[in-house]
Coordinates of C-alpha atoms in Angstrom, one line a residue:
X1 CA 138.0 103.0 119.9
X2 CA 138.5 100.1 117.9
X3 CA 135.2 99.5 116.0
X4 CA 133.8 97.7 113.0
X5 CA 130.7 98.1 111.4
X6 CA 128.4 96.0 113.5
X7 CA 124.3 95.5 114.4
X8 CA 123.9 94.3 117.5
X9 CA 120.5 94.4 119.4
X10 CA 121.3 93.3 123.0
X11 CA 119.9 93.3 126.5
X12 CA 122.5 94.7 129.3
X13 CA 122.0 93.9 132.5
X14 CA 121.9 96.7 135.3
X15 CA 121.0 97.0 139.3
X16 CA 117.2 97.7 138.6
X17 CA 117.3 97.2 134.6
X18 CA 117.4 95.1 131.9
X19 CA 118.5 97.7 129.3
X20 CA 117.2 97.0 125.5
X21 CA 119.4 98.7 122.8
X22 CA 120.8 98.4 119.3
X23 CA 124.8 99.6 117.9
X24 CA 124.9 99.7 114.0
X25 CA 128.1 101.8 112.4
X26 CA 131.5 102.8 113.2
X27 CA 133.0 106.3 113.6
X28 CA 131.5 108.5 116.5
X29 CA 129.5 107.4 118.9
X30 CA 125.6 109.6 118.6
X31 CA 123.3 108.2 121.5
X32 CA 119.3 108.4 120.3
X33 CA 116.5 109.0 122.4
X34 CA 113.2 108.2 121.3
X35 CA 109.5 109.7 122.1
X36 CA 106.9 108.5 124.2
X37 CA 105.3 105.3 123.1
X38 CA 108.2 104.6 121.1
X39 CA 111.4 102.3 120.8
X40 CA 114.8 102.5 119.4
X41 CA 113.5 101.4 116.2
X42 CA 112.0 104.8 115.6
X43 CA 115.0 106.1 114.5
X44 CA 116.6 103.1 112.1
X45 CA 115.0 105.3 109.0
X46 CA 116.9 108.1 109.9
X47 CA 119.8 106.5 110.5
X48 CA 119.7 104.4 107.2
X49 CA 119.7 108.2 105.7
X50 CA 122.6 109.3 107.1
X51 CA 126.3 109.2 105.6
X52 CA 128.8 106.7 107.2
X53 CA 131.2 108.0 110.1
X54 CA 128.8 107.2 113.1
X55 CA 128.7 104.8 115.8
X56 CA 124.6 104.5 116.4
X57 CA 123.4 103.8 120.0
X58 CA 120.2 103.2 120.5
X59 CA 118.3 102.6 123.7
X60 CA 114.6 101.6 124.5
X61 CA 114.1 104.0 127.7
X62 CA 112.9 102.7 130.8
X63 CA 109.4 101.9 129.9
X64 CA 109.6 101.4 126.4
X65 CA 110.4 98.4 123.7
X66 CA 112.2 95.6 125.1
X67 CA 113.4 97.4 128.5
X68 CA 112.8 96.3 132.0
X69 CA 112.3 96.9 135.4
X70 CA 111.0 95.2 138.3
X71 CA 107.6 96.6 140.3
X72 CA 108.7 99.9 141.6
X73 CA 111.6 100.9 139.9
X74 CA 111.9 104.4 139.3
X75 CA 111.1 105.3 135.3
X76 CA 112.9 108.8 136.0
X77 CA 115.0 111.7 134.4
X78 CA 118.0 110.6 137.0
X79 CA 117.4 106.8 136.7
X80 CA 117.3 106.9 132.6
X81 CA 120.3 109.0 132.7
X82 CA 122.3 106.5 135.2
X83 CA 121.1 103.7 132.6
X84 CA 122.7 106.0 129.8
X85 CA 126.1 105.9 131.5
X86 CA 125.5 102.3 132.5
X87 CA 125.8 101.9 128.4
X88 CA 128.2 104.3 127.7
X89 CA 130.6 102.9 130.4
X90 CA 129.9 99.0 129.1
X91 CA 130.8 100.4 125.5
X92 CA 133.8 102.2 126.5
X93 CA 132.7 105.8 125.8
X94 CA 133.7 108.5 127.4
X95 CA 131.5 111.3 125.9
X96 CA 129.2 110.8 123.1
X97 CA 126.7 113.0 120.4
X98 CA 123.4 113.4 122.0
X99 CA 120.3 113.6 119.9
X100 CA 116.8 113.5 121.2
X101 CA 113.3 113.5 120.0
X102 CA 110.2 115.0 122.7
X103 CA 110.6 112.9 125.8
X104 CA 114.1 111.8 124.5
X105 CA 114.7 115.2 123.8
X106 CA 113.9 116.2 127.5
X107 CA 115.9 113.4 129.0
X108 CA 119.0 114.3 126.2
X109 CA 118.3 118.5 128.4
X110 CA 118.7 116.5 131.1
X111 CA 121.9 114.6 130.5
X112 CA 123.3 117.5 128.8
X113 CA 123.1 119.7 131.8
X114 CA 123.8 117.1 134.7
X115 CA 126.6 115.2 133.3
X116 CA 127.9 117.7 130.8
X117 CA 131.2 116.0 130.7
X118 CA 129.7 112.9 129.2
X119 CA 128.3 115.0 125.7
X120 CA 130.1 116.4 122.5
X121 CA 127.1 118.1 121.2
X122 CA 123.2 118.1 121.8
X123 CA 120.2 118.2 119.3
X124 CA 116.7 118.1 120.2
X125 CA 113.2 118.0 118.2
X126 CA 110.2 118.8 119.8
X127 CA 111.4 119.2 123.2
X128 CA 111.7 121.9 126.0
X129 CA 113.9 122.3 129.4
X130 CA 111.0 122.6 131.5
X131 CA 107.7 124.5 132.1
X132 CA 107.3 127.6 135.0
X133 CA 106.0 126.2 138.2
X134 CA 101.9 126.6 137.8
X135 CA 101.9 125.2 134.6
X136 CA 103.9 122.3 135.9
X137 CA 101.6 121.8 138.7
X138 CA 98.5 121.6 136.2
X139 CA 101.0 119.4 133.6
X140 CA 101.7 117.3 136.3
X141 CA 98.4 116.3 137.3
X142 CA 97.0 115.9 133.4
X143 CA 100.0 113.3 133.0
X144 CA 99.0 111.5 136.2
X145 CA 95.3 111.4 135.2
X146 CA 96.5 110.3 131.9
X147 CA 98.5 107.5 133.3
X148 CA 95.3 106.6 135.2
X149 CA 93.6 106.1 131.9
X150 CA 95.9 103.4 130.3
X151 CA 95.9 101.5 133.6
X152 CA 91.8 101.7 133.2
X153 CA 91.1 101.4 129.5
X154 CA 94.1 99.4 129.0
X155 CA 97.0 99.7 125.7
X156 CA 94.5 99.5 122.8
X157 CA 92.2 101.9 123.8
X158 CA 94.7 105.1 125.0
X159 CA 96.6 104.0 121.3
X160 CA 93.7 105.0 119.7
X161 CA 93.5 108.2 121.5
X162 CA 96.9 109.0 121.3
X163 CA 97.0 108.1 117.5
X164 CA 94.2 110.9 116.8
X165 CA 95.8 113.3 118.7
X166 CA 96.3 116.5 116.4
X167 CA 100.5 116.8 117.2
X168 CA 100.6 113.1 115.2
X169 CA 98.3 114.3 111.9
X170 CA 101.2 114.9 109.9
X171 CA 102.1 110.8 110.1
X172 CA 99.1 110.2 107.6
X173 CA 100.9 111.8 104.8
X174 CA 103.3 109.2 105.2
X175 CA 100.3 106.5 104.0
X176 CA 98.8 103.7 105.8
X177 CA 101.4 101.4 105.7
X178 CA 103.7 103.9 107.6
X179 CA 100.7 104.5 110.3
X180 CA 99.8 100.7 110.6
X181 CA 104.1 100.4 111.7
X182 CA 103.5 103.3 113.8
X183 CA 100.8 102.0 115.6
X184 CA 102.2 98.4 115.5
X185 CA 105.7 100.1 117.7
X186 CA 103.0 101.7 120.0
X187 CA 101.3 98.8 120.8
X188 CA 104.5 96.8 121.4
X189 CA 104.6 98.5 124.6
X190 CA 102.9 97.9 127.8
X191 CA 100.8 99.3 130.4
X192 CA 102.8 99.3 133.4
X193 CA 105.7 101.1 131.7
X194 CA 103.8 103.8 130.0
X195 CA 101.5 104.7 133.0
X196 CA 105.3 105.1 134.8
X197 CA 107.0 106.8 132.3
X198 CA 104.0 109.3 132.2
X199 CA 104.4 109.8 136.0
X200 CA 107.9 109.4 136.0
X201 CA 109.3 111.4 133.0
X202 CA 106.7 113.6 132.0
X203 CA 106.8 117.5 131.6
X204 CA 105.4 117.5 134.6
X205 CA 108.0 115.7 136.5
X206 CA 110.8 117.6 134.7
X207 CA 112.6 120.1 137.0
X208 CA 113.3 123.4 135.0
X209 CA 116.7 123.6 133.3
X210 CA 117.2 126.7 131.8
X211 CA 119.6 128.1 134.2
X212 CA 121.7 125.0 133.9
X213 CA 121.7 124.9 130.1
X214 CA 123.1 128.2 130.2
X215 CA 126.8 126.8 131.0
X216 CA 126.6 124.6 128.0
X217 CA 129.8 124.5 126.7
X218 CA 129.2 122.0 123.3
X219 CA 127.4 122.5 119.8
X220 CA 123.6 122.5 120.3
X221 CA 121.0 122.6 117.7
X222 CA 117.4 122.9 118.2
X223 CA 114.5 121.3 115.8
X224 CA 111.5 121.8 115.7
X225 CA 108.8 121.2 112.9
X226 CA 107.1 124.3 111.2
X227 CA 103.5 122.9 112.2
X228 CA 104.6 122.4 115.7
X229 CA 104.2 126.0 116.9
X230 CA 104.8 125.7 120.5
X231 CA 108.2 123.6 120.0
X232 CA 109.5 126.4 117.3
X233 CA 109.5 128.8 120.2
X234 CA 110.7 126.6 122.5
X235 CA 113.7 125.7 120.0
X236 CA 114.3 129.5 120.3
X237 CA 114.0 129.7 123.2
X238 CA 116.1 126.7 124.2
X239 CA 118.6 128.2 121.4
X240 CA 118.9 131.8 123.1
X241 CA 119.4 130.3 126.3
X242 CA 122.8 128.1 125.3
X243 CA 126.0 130.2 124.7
X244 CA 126.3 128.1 120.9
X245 CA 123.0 127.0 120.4
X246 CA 121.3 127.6 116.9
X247 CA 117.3 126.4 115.5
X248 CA 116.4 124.2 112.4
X249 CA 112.7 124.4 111.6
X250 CA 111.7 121.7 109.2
X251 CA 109.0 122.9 106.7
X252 CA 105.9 120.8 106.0
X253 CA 106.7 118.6 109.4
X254 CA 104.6 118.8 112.6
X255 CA 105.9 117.0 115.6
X256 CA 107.6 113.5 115.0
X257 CA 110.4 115.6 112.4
X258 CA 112.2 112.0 112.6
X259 CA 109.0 110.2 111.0
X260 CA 107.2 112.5 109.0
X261 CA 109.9 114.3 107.2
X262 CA 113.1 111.4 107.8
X263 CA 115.2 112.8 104.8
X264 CA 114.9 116.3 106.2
X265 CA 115.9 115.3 109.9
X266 CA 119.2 113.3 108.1
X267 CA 120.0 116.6 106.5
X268 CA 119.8 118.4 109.5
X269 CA 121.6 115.7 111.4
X270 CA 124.4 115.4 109.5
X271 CA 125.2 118.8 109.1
X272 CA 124.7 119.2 113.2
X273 CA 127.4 116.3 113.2
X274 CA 129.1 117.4 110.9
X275 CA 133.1 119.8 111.6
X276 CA 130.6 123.0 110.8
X277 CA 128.7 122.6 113.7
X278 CA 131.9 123.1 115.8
X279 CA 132.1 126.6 114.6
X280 CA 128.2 127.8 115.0
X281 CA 127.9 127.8 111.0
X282 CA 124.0 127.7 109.7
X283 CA 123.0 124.2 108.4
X284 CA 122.9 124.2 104.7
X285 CA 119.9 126.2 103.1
X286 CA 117.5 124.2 100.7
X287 CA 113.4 123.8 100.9
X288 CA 114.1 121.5 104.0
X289 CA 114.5 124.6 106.3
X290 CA 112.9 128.2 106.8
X291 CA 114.7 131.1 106.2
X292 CA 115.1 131.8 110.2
X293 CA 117.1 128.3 110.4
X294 CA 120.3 130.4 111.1
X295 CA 122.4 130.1 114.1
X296 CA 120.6 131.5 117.0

């Protein structure tokens, strides 16, 4: 493609977006999607972790970071994924690595099974293709009502609530410094686009993609932190479902993988990257991974 090792943290403009992202590296292009209440720079520790051979792209999603969008815009699966392309097409990529965390990991599902053709492989952490109908309905409505609650109590105050939040304990091993950034990349966001992304993009809005996944036709990998109970049986889940799918639970981590255990996720990253992955092999063994992290 022509690259050179580059950093470059630009805004591209779109129909109904200005599109925040950063490229750093040369080799293979990996798109990263980051969480809810995050930014792009969630993953920069990660990706200072990893060997060289990779073109990093890396988005703020559509109510997140440094991304905009006029008053009623939509913050959606469809519209995030037509900002993705937007990107790849402006970069001159044709298909790319696709690597998720939660929300990210949802909207990476997404991508991977409505424009297939645009993805060499897929890895998620934390992140499911979509609840059954009644729990949906009941999802749905706890995200709107939560949405409700930042417009009310305003940034500050649902940043305190979701800070304490028992899926995020594992961040305090990290120390205080590491929480203070955490809560400091949290805060950089705004009202407006979180209460839409909740509405928008949340696991309640997410139409069920199991059936679609089942076509997949790339490497997949599935992460999921040992602590993080429900997302290890989704990864298996996610990981039965695919026809080369295989899971990577990460001892000792909850469920930010990416931030509480960073040289773990690399590991597991790079060998997901990696020629191996092409073939279905297991990751490499080590006190990183449980002994289940075989190919699914």
């Amino acid at each position: 493609m022509g690259l050179h090792p580059y950093d470059l943290h630009v805004i591209l403009e779109g129909k109904d977006v200005r599109l925040s992202y950063f490229v750093t590296g040369e080799g293979a292009p990996v798109t990263l999607l980051h969480g809810f209440t995050q930014s792009g720079s969630s993953w920069r520790e990660v990706i200072s972790k990893m060997p060289a051979g990779s073109m990093w792209i890396v988005p703020d999603l559509r109510g997140h970071g440094e991304t905009r969008t006029p008053p009623g815009a939509p913050c959606t699966l469809d519209a995030c994924t037509a900002d993705l392309e937007m990107l790849w097409d402006h970069l001159g990529i044709e298909r790319t690595h696709l690597a998720g965390y939660s929300m990210g990991g949802r909207l990476a599902l997404h991508v991977a099974a409505r424009r297939p053709r645009r993805v060499l492989s897929l890895l998620t952490i934390g992140a499911h293709a979509g609840l059954e109908e009644e729990a949906r309905e009941g999802r749905r409505r706890g995200d709107d009502a939560l949405a409700g609650r930042i417009e009310k109590d305003g940034l500050e105050a649902f940043v305190n609530y979701w800070s304490g939040l028992p899926l995020f304990a594992g961040l305090e091993r990290r120390g205080p410094a590491f929480v203070s950034r955490v809560r400091a990349e949290r805060l950089s966001n705004h009202v407006a686009g979180l209460a839409a992304s909740l509405r928008g993009m949340g696991a309640g809005a997410m139409e069920p993609l199991w059936d679609d996944l089942a076509h997949a036709a790339f490497p997949c990998t599935f992460v999921a932190g040992q602590l993080d109970h429900g997302y290890v049986a989704s990864a298996r889940r996610l990981a039965a479902t695919v026809p080369n799918g295989r899971v990577e639970v990460v001892l000792r981590a909850g469920h930010p993988v990416h931030q509480e255990r960073p040289d773990a996720l690399a590991r597991v990253l790079a060998s997901h990257l990696a020629p191996a992955a092409a073939t279905g092999a297991s990751g490499a063994a080590g006190d990183d991974w449980s002994p289940s992290s075989t190919p699914a």
